[in-house]
PDB file of C-alpha atoms in Angstrom:
ATOM      1  CA  UNK A   1       7.077  -8.538   7.342  1.00  0.00           C
ATOM      2  CA  UNK A   2       5.834 -11.772   5.866  1.00  0.00           C
ATOM      3  CA  UNK A   3       7.917 -14.811   5.093  1.00  0.00           C
ATOM      4  CA  UNK A   4       8.897 -14.537   1.427  1.00  0.00           C
ATOM      5  CA  UNK A   5      10.446 -18.010   1.191  1.00  0.00           C
ATOM      6  CA  UNK A   6       7.309 -19.702   2.537  1.00  0.00           C
ATOM      7  CA  UNK A   7       5.191 -17.796   0.051  1.00  0.00           C
ATOM      8  CA  UNK A   8       7.560 -18.692  -2.799  1.00  0.00           C
ATOM      9  CA  UNK A   9       6.997 -22.354  -1.908  1.00  0.00           C
ATOM     10  CA  UNK A  10       3.242 -21.770  -2.198  1.00  0.00           C
ATOM     11  CA  UNK A  11       3.755 -20.235  -5.630  1.00  0.00           C
ATOM     12  CA  UNK A  12       5.620 -23.359  -6.730  1.00  0.00           C
ATOM     13  CA  UNK A  13       2.428 -25.378  -6.346  1.00  0.00           C
ATOM     14  CA  UNK A  14       1.109 -23.613  -9.430  1.00  0.00           C
ATOM     15  CA  UNK A  15       1.931 -25.376 -12.733  1.00  0.00           C
ATOM     16  CA  UNK A  16       2.583 -22.095 -14.594  1.00  0.00           C
ATOM     17  CA  UNK A  17       5.292 -20.888 -12.199  1.00  0.00           C
ATOM     18  CA  UNK A  18       8.816 -20.557 -13.514  1.00  0.00           C
ATOM     19  CA  UNK A  19      12.176 -19.145 -12.463  1.00  0.00           C
ATOM     20  CA  UNK A  20      11.260 -15.663 -13.706  1.00  0.00           C
ATOM     21  CA  UNK A  21       8.236 -15.406 -11.461  1.00  0.00           C
ATOM     22  CA  UNK A  22      10.308 -16.563  -8.511  1.00  0.00           C
ATOM     23  CA  UNK A  23      12.950 -13.965  -9.427  1.00  0.00           C
ATOM     24  CA  UNK A  24      10.345 -11.168  -9.586  1.00  0.00           C
ATOM     25  CA  UNK A  25       8.762 -12.422  -6.382  1.00  0.00           C
ATOM     26  CA  UNK A  26      12.030 -12.425  -4.461  1.00  0.00           C
ATOM     27  CA  UNK A  27      13.079  -9.073  -5.942  1.00  0.00           C
ATOM     28  CA  UNK A  28       9.777  -7.239  -5.388  1.00  0.00           C
ATOM     29  CA  UNK A  29       8.178  -9.014  -2.417  1.00  0.00           C
ATOM     30  CA  UNK A  30       9.199  -6.346   0.136  1.00  0.00           C
ATOM     31  CA  UNK A  31       7.958  -3.507  -2.085  1.00  0.00           C
ATOM     32  CA  UNK A  32       4.606  -5.189  -2.766  1.00  0.00           C
ATOM     33  CA  UNK A  33       4.175  -6.141   0.907  1.00  0.00           C
ATOM     34  CA  UNK A  34       4.898  -2.583   2.081  1.00  0.00           C
ATOM     35  CA  UNK A  35       2.599  -1.200  -0.606  1.00  0.00           C
ATOM     36  CA  UNK A  36      -0.189  -3.517   0.560  1.00  0.00           C
ATOM     37  CA  UNK A  37       0.231  -2.204   4.101  1.00  0.00           C
ATOM     38  CA  UNK A  38       0.252   1.389   2.831  1.00  0.00           C
ATOM     39  CA  UNK A  39      -2.979   0.690   0.981  1.00  0.00           C
ATOM     40  CA  UNK A  40      -4.556  -0.363   4.270  1.00  0.00           C
ATOM     41  CA  UNK A  41      -4.146  -4.135   4.357  1.00  0.00           C
ATOM     42  CA  UNK A  42      -3.636  -5.449   7.883  1.00  0.00           C
ATOM     43  CA  UNK A  43      -0.359  -7.132   8.736  1.00  0.00           C
ATOM     44  CA  UNK A  44      -2.271 -10.382   9.273  1.00  0.00           C
ATOM     45  CA  UNK A  45      -3.709 -10.314   5.728  1.00  0.00           C
ATOM     46  CA  UNK A  46      -0.702  -8.835   3.916  1.00  0.00           C
ATOM     47  CA  UNK A  47       0.980 -12.147   3.016  1.00  0.00           C
ATOM     48  CA  UNK A  48      -2.207 -13.537   1.460  1.00  0.00           C
ATOM     49  CA  UNK A  49      -2.899 -10.347  -0.481  1.00  0.00           C
ATOM     50  CA  UNK A  50       0.694 -10.194  -1.767  1.00  0.00           C
ATOM     51  CA  UNK A  51       0.600 -13.823  -2.851  1.00  0.00           C
ATOM     52  CA  UNK A  52      -2.700 -13.258  -4.645  1.00  0.00           C
ATOM     53  CA  UNK A  53      -1.246 -10.199  -6.398  1.00  0.00           C
ATOM     54  CA  UNK A  54       1.724 -12.203  -7.673  1.00  0.00           C
ATOM     55  CA  UNK A  55      -0.537 -15.031  -8.827  1.00  0.00           C
ATOM     56  CA  UNK A  56      -2.734 -12.574 -10.732  1.00  0.00           C
ATOM     57  CA  UNK A  57       0.349 -10.894 -12.219  1.00  0.00           C
ATOM     58  CA  UNK A  58       2.039 -14.189 -13.111  1.00  0.00           C
ATOM     59  CA  UNK A  59       0.746 -14.545 -16.663  1.00  0.00           C
ATOM     60  CA  UNK A  60       1.351 -10.918 -17.613  1.00  0.00           C
ATOM     61  CA  UNK A  61       4.640 -10.282 -15.820  1.00  0.00           C
ATOM     62  CA  UNK A  62       6.903 -11.630 -18.553  1.00  0.00           C
ATOM     63  CA  UNK A  63       5.449  -9.142 -21.045  1.00  0.00           C
ATOM     64  CA  UNK A  64       6.551  -6.196 -18.888  1.00  0.00           C
ATOM     65  CA  UNK A  65      10.000  -4.710 -19.166  1.00  0.00           C
ATOM     66  CA  UNK A  66      12.026  -4.684 -15.911  1.00  0.00           C
ATOM     67  CA  UNK A  67      11.575  -0.916 -15.582  1.00  0.00           C
ATOM     68  CA  UNK A  68       7.784  -1.371 -15.536  1.00  0.00           C
ATOM     69  CA  UNK A  69       7.583  -4.305 -13.118  1.00  0.00           C
ATOM     70  CA  UNK A  70       7.126  -2.322  -9.902  1.00  0.00           C
ATOM     71  CA  UNK A  71       4.476  -0.061 -11.405  1.00  0.00           C
ATOM     72  CA  UNK A  72       2.710  -3.033 -12.945  1.00  0.00           C
ATOM     73  CA  UNK A  73       2.763  -4.910  -9.633  1.00  0.00           C
ATOM     74  CA  UNK A  74       1.353  -1.885  -7.796  1.00  0.00           C
ATOM     75  CA  UNK A  75      -1.531  -1.701 -10.272  1.00  0.00           C
ATOM     76  CA  UNK A  76      -2.276  -5.408  -9.834  1.00  0.00           C
ATOM     77  CA  UNK A  77      -1.947  -5.068  -6.061  1.00  0.00           C
ATOM     78  CA  UNK A  78      -4.325  -2.105  -6.026  1.00  0.00           C
ATOM     79  CA  UNK A  79      -7.026  -4.206  -7.700  1.00  0.00           C
ATOM     80  CA  UNK A  80      -6.370  -7.179  -5.400  1.00  0.00           C
ATOM     81  CA  UNK A  81      -6.610  -4.887  -2.355  1.00  0.00           C
ATOM     82  CA  UNK A  82      -9.940  -3.524  -3.593  1.00  0.00           C
ATOM     83  CA  UNK A  83     -11.310  -7.065  -3.966  1.00  0.00           C
ATOM     84  CA  UNK A  84      -9.914  -7.946  -0.543  1.00  0.00           C
ATOM     85  CA  UNK A  85     -11.693  -4.958   1.033  1.00  0.00           C
ATOM     86  CA  UNK A  86     -14.969  -5.905  -0.617  1.00  0.00           C
ATOM     87  CA  UNK A  87     -14.637  -9.408   0.836  1.00  0.00           C
ATOM     88  CA  UNK A  88     -13.871  -7.998   4.282  1.00  0.00           C
ATOM     89  CA  UNK A  89     -16.719  -5.535   4.069  1.00  0.00           C
ATOM     90  CA  UNK A  90     -19.158  -8.267   3.150  1.00  0.00           C
ATOM     91  CA  UNK A  91     -17.967 -10.315   6.137  1.00  0.00           C
ATOM     92  CA  UNK A  92     -18.174  -7.153   8.315  1.00  0.00           C
ATOM     93  CA  UNK A  93     -14.486  -7.053   9.164  1.00  0.00           C
ATOM     94  CA  UNK A  94     -12.666  -3.749   9.168  1.00  0.00           C
ATOM     95  CA  UNK A  95      -8.962  -3.279   8.497  1.00  0.00           C
ATOM     96  CA  UNK A  96      -6.949  -0.119   8.719  1.00  0.00           C
ATOM     97  CA  UNK A  97      -3.215  -0.594   8.611  1.00  0.00           C
ATOM     98  CA  UNK A  98      -0.246   1.219   7.221  1.00  0.00           C
ATOM     99  CA  UNK A  99       3.376   0.372   6.730  1.00  0.00           C
ATOM    100  CA  UNK A 100       5.660   1.427   9.542  1.00  0.00           C
ATOM    101  CA  UNK A 101       7.397   4.709   9.060  1.00  0.00           C
ATOM    102  CA  UNK A 102      10.929   4.490   7.659  1.00  0.00           C
ATOM    103  CA  UNK A 103      13.403   2.973  10.104  1.00  0.00           C
ATOM    104  CA  UNK A 104      15.106   5.432  12.400  1.00  0.00           C
ATOM    105  CA  UNK A 105      18.711   4.749  13.297  1.00  0.00           C
ATOM    106  CA  UNK A 106      19.017   3.312  16.828  1.00  0.00           C
ATOM    107  CA  UNK A 107      15.567   4.178  18.099  1.00  0.00           C
ATOM    108  CA  UNK A 108      15.262   4.567  21.849  1.00  0.00           C
ATOM    109  CA  UNK A 109      12.129   3.942  23.907  1.00  0.00           C
ATOM    110  CA  UNK A 110      10.856   7.470  23.387  1.00  0.00           C
ATOM    111  CA  UNK A 111      11.397   7.460  19.635  1.00  0.00           C
ATOM    112  CA  UNK A 112       9.814   4.000  19.417  1.00  0.00           C
ATOM    113  CA  UNK A 113       6.725   5.301  21.211  1.00  0.00           C
ATOM    114  CA  UNK A 114       6.710   8.376  19.005  1.00  0.00           C
ATOM    115  CA  UNK A 115       6.906   6.154  15.923  1.00  0.00           C
ATOM    116  CA  UNK A 116       3.965   4.035  17.067  1.00  0.00           C
ATOM    117  CA  UNK A 117       1.941   7.182  17.706  1.00  0.00           C
ATOM    118  CA  UNK A 118       2.910   8.565  14.293  1.00  0.00           C
ATOM    119  CA  UNK A 119       1.882   5.303  12.607  1.00  0.00           C
ATOM    120  CA  UNK A 120      -1.473   5.346  14.423  1.00  0.00           C
ATOM    121  CA  UNK A 121      -2.016   8.958  13.357  1.00  0.00           C
ATOM    122  CA  UNK A 122      -1.105   8.128   9.761  1.00  0.00           C
ATOM    123  CA  UNK A 123      -3.515   5.166   9.846  1.00  0.00           C
ATOM    124  CA  UNK A 124      -6.296   7.428  11.121  1.00  0.00           C
ATOM    125  CA  UNK A 125      -5.623  10.015   8.457  1.00  0.00           C
ATOM    126  CA  UNK A 126      -5.320   7.580   5.545  1.00  0.00           C
ATOM    127  CA  UNK A 127      -8.505   5.811   6.673  1.00  0.00           C
ATOM    128  CA  UNK A 128     -10.369   9.033   5.866  1.00  0.00           C
ATOM    129  CA  UNK A 129      -9.550   8.635   2.171  1.00  0.00           C
ATOM    130  CA  UNK A 130     -11.476   6.429  -0.209  1.00  0.00           C
ATOM    131  CA  UNK A 131      -9.522   3.692  -2.007  1.00  0.00           C
ATOM    132  CA  UNK A 132      -8.954   5.787  -5.132  1.00  0.00           C
ATOM    133  CA  UNK A 133      -7.651   8.819  -3.234  1.00  0.00           C
ATOM    134  CA  UNK A 134      -5.528   6.656  -0.955  1.00  0.00           C
ATOM    135  CA  UNK A 135      -3.849   4.859  -3.877  1.00  0.00           C
ATOM    136  CA  UNK A 136      -3.037   8.139  -5.637  1.00  0.00           C
ATOM    137  CA  UNK A 137      -1.776   9.700  -2.392  1.00  0.00           C
ATOM    138  CA  UNK A 138       0.471   6.704  -1.602  1.00  0.00           C
ATOM    139  CA  UNK A 139       1.908   6.706  -5.119  1.00  0.00           C
ATOM    140  CA  UNK A 140       2.487  10.477  -5.172  1.00  0.00           C
ATOM    141  CA  UNK A 141       3.647  11.163  -1.629  1.00  0.00           C
ATOM    142  CA  UNK A 142       5.297   7.900  -0.549  1.00  0.00           C
ATOM    143  CA  UNK A 143       6.420   6.375  -3.850  1.00  0.00           C
ATOM    144  CA  UNK A 144       7.203   9.816  -5.358  1.00  0.00           C
ATOM    145  CA  UNK A 145       5.531   9.013  -8.698  1.00  0.00           C
ATOM    146  CA  UNK A 146       4.580  11.697 -11.218  1.00  0.00           C
ATOM    147  CA  UNK A 147       0.906  12.161 -12.109  1.00  0.00           C
ATOM    148  CA  UNK A 148       1.470  10.691 -15.572  1.00  0.00           C
ATOM    149  CA  UNK A 149       2.968   7.538 -14.005  1.00  0.00           C
ATOM    150  CA  UNK A 150       0.154   7.323 -11.461  1.00  0.00           C
ATOM    151  CA  UNK A 151      -2.367   7.514 -14.272  1.00  0.00           C
ATOM    152  CA  UNK A 152      -0.630   4.694 -16.132  1.00  0.00           C
ATOM    153  CA  UNK A 153      -0.375   2.500 -13.029  1.00  0.00           C
ATOM    154  CA  UNK A 154      -4.022   2.940 -12.042  1.00  0.00           C
ATOM    155  CA  UNK A 155      -5.417   3.143 -15.579  1.00  0.00           C
ATOM    156  CA  UNK A 156      -6.809   6.659 -15.154  1.00  0.00           C
ATOM    157  CA  UNK A 157      -6.136   9.966 -16.943  1.00  0.00           C
ATOM    158  CA  UNK A 158      -3.429  12.137 -15.326  1.00  0.00           C
ATOM    159  CA  UNK A 159      -6.020  14.864 -14.684  1.00  0.00           C
ATOM    160  CA  UNK A 160      -8.120  12.394 -12.701  1.00  0.00           C
ATOM    161  CA  UNK A 161      -5.023  11.449 -10.709  1.00  0.00           C
ATOM    162  CA  UNK A 162      -4.365  15.149 -10.059  1.00  0.00           C
ATOM    163  CA  UNK A 163      -7.942  15.686  -8.913  1.00  0.00           C
ATOM    164  CA  UNK A 164      -7.816  12.690  -6.551  1.00  0.00           C
ATOM    165  CA  UNK A 165      -4.474  13.842  -5.156  1.00  0.00           C
ATOM    166  CA  UNK A 166      -5.803  17.364  -4.587  1.00  0.00           C
ATOM    167  CA  UNK A 167      -8.891  15.994  -2.813  1.00  0.00           C
ATOM    168  CA  UNK A 168      -6.745  13.665  -0.695  1.00  0.00           C
ATOM    169  CA  UNK A 169      -4.368  16.443   0.316  1.00  0.00           C
ATOM    170  CA  UNK A 170      -7.274  18.747   1.173  1.00  0.00           C
ATOM    171  CA  UNK A 171      -9.027  16.084   3.224  1.00  0.00           C
ATOM    172  CA  UNK A 172      -5.816  15.177   5.077  1.00  0.00           C
ATOM    173  CA  UNK A 173      -4.904  18.819   5.733  1.00  0.00           C
ATOM    174  CA  UNK A 174      -8.375  19.500   7.168  1.00  0.00           C
ATOM    175  CA  UNK A 175      -8.183  16.389   9.364  1.00  0.00           C
ATOM    176  CA  UNK A 176      -4.679  17.268  10.564  1.00  0.00           C
ATOM    177  CA  UNK A 177      -5.887  20.781  11.411  1.00  0.00           C
ATOM    178  CA  UNK A 178      -8.813  19.342  13.424  1.00  0.00           C
ATOM    179  CA  UNK A 179      -6.460  16.991  15.288  1.00  0.00           C
ATOM    180  CA  UNK A 180      -4.050  19.826  16.076  1.00  0.00           C
ATOM    181  CA  UNK A 181      -6.941  21.956  17.327  1.00  0.00           C
ATOM    182  CA  UNK A 182      -8.159  19.097  19.551  1.00  0.00           C
ATOM    183  CA  UNK A 183      -4.682  18.534  20.958  1.00  0.00           C
ATOM    184  CA  UNK A 184      -4.277  22.267  21.569  1.00  0.00           C
ATOM    185  CA  UNK A 185      -7.601  22.320  23.406  1.00  0.00           C
ATOM    186  CA  UNK A 186      -6.567  19.331  25.563  1.00  0.00           C
ATOM    187  CA  UNK A 187      -3.240  20.880  26.537  1.00  0.00           C
ATOM    188  CA  UNK A 188      -4.893  24.001  27.997  1.00  0.00           C
TER     189      UNK A 188
END
């Protein structure tokens, strides 16, 4: 994960930064960083994307109640990630990354290898989704948000969120079925 204290120092170079922003940054850095990775930002670019998200959020963050901060930050991050992808696409770079799976207690060499394979599979599957479907899927399945909350975070109607989630689940289920069929064919 990125270095939060180094990034906080970079935020201090901005004249509008105050103790509240630093507090939110320290409190939510890990969540925003992991969310950036889940949205497909490479580990190399994650620190820059997270810092940009906090700088964009800076002026509006004080208006949000503490209960809304994480959702608000995800919405800002989502837009920053979309801009980041457009920049990468225009420079012909391609990134597909995902946050590591939740930590397993005392992983051995086999479980570590299994985890890496699972992360690669998850990256492959999530790469099949467009940005809108991926964001809804991450919020629903990883962050465990309700459709109403997802709609508020992304600025879309709940029915649109439901439709995107249904499409994402269908696309992922079909891809998983194809992968299982390929692996079954290989093991014969």
